[in-house]
Coordinates of C-alpha atoms and ligand atoms in Angstrom, one line a residue:
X1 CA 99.2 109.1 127.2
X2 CA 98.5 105.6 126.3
X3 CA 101.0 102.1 126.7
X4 CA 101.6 102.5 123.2
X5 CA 102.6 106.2 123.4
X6 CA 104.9 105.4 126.1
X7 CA 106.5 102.9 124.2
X8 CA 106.3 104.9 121.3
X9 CA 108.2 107.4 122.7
X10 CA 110.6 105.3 124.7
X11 CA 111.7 103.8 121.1
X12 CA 112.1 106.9 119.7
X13 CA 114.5 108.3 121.9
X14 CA 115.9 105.6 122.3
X15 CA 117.1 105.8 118.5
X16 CA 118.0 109.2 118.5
X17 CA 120.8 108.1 120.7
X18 CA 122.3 106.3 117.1
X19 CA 123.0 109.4 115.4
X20 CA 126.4 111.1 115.7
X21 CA 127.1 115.0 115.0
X22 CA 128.0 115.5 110.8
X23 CA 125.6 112.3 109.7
X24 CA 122.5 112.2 107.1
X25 CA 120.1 110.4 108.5
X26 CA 116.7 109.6 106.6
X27 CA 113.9 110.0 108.5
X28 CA 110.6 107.7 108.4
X29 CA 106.9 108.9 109.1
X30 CA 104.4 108.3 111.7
X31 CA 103.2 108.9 115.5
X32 CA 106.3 106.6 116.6
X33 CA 109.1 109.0 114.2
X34 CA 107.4 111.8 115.6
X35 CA 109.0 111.0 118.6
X36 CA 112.2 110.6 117.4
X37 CA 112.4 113.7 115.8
X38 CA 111.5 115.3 119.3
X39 CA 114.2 113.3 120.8
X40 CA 116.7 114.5 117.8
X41 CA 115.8 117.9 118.2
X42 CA 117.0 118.0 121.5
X43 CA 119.9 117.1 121.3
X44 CA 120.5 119.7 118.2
X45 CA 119.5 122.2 120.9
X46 CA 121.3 121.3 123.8
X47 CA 124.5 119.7 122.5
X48 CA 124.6 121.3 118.9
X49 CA 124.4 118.4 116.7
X50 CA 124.9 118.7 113.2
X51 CA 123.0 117.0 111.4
X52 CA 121.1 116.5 108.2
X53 CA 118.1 114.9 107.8
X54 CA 116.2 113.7 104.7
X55 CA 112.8 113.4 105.4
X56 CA 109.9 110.3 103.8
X57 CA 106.7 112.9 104.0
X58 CA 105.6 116.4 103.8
X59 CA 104.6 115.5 107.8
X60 CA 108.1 114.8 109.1
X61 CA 109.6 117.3 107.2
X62 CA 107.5 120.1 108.8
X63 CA 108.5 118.7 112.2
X64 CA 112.0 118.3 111.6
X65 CA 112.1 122.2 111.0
X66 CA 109.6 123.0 113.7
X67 CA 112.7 121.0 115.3
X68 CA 115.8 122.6 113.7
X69 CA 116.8 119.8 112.5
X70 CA 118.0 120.7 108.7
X71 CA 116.1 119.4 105.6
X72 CA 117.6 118.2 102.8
X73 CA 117.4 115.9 100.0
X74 CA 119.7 112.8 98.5
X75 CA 121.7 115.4 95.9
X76 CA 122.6 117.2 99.3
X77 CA 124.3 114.1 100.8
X78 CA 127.1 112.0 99.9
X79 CA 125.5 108.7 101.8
X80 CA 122.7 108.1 104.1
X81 CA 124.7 107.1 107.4
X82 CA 121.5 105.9 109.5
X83 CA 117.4 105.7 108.7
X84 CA 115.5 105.6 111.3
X85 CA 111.5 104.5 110.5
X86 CA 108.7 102.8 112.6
X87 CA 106.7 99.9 111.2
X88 CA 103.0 98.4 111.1
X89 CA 104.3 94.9 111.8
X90 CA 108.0 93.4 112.2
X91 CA 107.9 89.6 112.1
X92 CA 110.2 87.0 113.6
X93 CA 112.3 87.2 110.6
X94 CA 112.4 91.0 110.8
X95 CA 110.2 91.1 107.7
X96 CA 107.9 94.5 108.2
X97 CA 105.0 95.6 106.7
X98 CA 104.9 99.7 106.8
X99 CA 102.9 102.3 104.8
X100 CA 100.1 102.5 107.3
X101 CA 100.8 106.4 106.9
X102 CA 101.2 106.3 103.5
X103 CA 104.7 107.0 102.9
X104 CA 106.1 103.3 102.0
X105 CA 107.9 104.6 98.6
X106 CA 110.0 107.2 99.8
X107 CA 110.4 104.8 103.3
X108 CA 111.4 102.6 101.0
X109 CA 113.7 104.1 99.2
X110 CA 115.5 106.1 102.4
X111 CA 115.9 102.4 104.2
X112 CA 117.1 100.7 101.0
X113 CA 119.8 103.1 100.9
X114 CA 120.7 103.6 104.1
X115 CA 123.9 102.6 105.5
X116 CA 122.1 101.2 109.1
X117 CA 118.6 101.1 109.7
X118 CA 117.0 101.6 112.9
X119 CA 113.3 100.2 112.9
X120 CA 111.3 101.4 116.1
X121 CA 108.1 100.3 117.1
X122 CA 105.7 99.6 120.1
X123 CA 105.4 96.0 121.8
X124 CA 101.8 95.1 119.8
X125 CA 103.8 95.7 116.3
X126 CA 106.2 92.4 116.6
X127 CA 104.0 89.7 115.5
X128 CA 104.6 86.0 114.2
X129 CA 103.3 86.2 110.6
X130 CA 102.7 89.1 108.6
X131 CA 99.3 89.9 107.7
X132 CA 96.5 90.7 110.2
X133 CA 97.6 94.3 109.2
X134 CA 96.3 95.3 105.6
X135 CA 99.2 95.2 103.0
X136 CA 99.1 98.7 101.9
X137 CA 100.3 98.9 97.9
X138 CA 100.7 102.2 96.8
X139 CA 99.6 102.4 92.2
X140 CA 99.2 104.9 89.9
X141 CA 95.8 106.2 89.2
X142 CA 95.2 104.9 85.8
X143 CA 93.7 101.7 85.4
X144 CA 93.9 101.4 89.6
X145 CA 90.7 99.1 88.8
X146 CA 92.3 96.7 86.7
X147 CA 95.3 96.0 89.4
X148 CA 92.8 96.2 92.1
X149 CA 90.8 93.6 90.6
X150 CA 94.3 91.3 89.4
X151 CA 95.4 91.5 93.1
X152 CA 92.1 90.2 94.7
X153 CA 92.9 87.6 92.3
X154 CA 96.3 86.9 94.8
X155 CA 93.6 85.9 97.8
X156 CA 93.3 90.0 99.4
X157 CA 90.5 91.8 99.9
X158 CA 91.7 95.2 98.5
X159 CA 89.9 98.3 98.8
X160 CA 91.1 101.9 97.8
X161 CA 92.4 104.0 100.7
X162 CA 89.8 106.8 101.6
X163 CA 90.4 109.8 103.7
X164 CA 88.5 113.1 104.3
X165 CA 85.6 111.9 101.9
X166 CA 87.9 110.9 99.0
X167 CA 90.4 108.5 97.5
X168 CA 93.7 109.3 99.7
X169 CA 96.8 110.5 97.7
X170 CA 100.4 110.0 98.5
X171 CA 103.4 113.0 98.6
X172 CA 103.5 111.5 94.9
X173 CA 100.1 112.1 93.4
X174 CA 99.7 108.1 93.8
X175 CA 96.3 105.5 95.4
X176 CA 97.0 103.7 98.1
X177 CA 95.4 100.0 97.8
X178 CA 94.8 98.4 101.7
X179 CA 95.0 94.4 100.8
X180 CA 93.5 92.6 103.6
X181 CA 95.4 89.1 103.6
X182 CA 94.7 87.9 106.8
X183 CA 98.6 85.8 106.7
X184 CA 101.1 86.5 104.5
X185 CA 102.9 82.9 104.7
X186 CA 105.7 83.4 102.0
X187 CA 106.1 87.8 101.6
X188 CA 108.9 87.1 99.6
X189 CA 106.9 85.5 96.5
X190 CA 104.0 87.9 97.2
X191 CA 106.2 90.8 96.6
X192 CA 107.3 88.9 93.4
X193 CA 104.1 88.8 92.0
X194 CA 102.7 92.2 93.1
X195 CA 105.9 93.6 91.9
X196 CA 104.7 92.0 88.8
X197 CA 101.7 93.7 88.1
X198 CA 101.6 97.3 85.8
X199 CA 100.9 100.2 87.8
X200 CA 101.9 98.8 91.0
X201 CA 104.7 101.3 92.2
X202 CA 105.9 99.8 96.0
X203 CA 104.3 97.7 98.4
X204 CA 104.5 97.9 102.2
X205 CA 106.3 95.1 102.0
X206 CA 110.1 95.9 103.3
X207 CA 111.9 92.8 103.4
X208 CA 115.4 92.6 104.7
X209 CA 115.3 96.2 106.2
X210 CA 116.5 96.1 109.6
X211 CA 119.5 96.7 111.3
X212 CA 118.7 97.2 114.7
X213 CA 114.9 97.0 116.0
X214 CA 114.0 99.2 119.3
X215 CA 110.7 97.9 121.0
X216 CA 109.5 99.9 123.2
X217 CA 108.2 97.7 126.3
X218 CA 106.6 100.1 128.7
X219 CA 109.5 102.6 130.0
X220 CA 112.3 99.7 128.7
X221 CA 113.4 99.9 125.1
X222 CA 114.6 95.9 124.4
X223 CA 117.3 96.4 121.1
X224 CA 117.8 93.5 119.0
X225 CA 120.2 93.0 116.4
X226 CA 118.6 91.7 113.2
X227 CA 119.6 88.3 112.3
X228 CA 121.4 89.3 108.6
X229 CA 120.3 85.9 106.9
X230 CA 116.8 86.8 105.9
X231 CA 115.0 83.7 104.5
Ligands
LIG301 C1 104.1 105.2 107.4 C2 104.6 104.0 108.1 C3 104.8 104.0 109.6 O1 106.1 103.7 110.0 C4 103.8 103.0 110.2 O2 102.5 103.2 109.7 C5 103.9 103.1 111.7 O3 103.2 104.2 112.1 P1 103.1 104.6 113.7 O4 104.5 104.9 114.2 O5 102.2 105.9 113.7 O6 102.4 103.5 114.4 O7 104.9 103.0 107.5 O8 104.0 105.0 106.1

């Protein structure tokens, strides 16, 4: 197991300690929630937790029954007590970039409307700026060319995600655009003008998101409380 797995996984039990028995929680995706589902599951076997658990990707859902940990979606819940979702890159204002597993709309969407949101990560994810990770953008297949070609425009170097020999598809049918900006000085006004393009549907731009952020520094898990003035 690597540094990063250890702190991976540190994180990711760490959060599973923030859910209490009868909540919904929203699950993210990625190597670092795949931990916290392990952790989760655990405790569903050994203390009998109840819980519910909506899941962001076909991926987490299969481990969350593999788990016993019950699937369900938002006309199953009432309200989404906790989320709990890694990230590509949280800055010092607890800005994030995610999507690196393609699952930024429905992450998106669970940590918008969740109650508390738990972000876990590994030490190399907190970083000053945003940007030395590719922005991913996930758009619709038509006319992907045209947007690709308006946000280059914005000073990225997009390219259309590929995986297994082809164009990668999301759980919704969607492209994924990776937008290599190098520094993201102002991601509020970005996400303005992305937002502002047809056929964009989300960027991996989650501003504002974070509740709690678990970094995972070797065995130690440092917690910090997110400063609820975002700029
Ligand atoms: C998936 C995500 C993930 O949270 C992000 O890519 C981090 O993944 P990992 O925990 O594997 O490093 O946004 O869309």
């Amino acid at each position: 197991m690597t540094e990063a797995d250890r702190e991976k996984r540190a994180a990711g039990r760490a959060a599973a300690g923030y859910v209490a028995s009868g909540m919904a929680v929203g699950v993210g995706t990625g190597s670092t929630v795949r931990y916290f589902i392990d952790a989760l599951g655990d405790r569903v076997r050994d203390e009998g937790l109840s819980v519910r658990g909506i899941p962001t990707s076909g991926d987490s859902a299969e481990k969350m029954k593999a788990r016993g940990i019950e699937v369900v979606g938002f006309g199953d819940v009432n309200k989404l007590d906790v989320a709990v979702d890694g990230a590509d890159e949280v800055s010092a204002e607890f800005h994030m970039i995610k999507g690196g597993g393609g699952a930024l709309l429905r992450e998106k969407i669970v940590l918008t409307a969740a109650e508390r949101r738990v972000i876990i990560i590994d030490s190399s994810k907190r970083v000053k700026t945003l940007g030395a990770f590719d922005l991913p953008v996930e758009v619709v297949p038509f006319g992907h060319e045209y947007v690709l070609d308006t946000i280059a425009q914005t000073g990225a170097a997009p390219r259309v995600r590929q995986s297994g020999g082809g164009d990668y598809r999301t759980d919704n049918g969607n492209l994924v655009l990776d937008c290599a900006y190098g520094s993201i000085a102002d991601p509020r006004a970005l996400e303005g003008v992305l937002k502002g393009i047809p056929g964009v549907v989300e960027t991996g731009l989650f501003l504002g998101l974070v509740d709690e952020l678990l970094v995972g520094r070797g065995n130690e898990v440092e917690t910090i409380t997110a400063n609820k003035v975002w700029g």
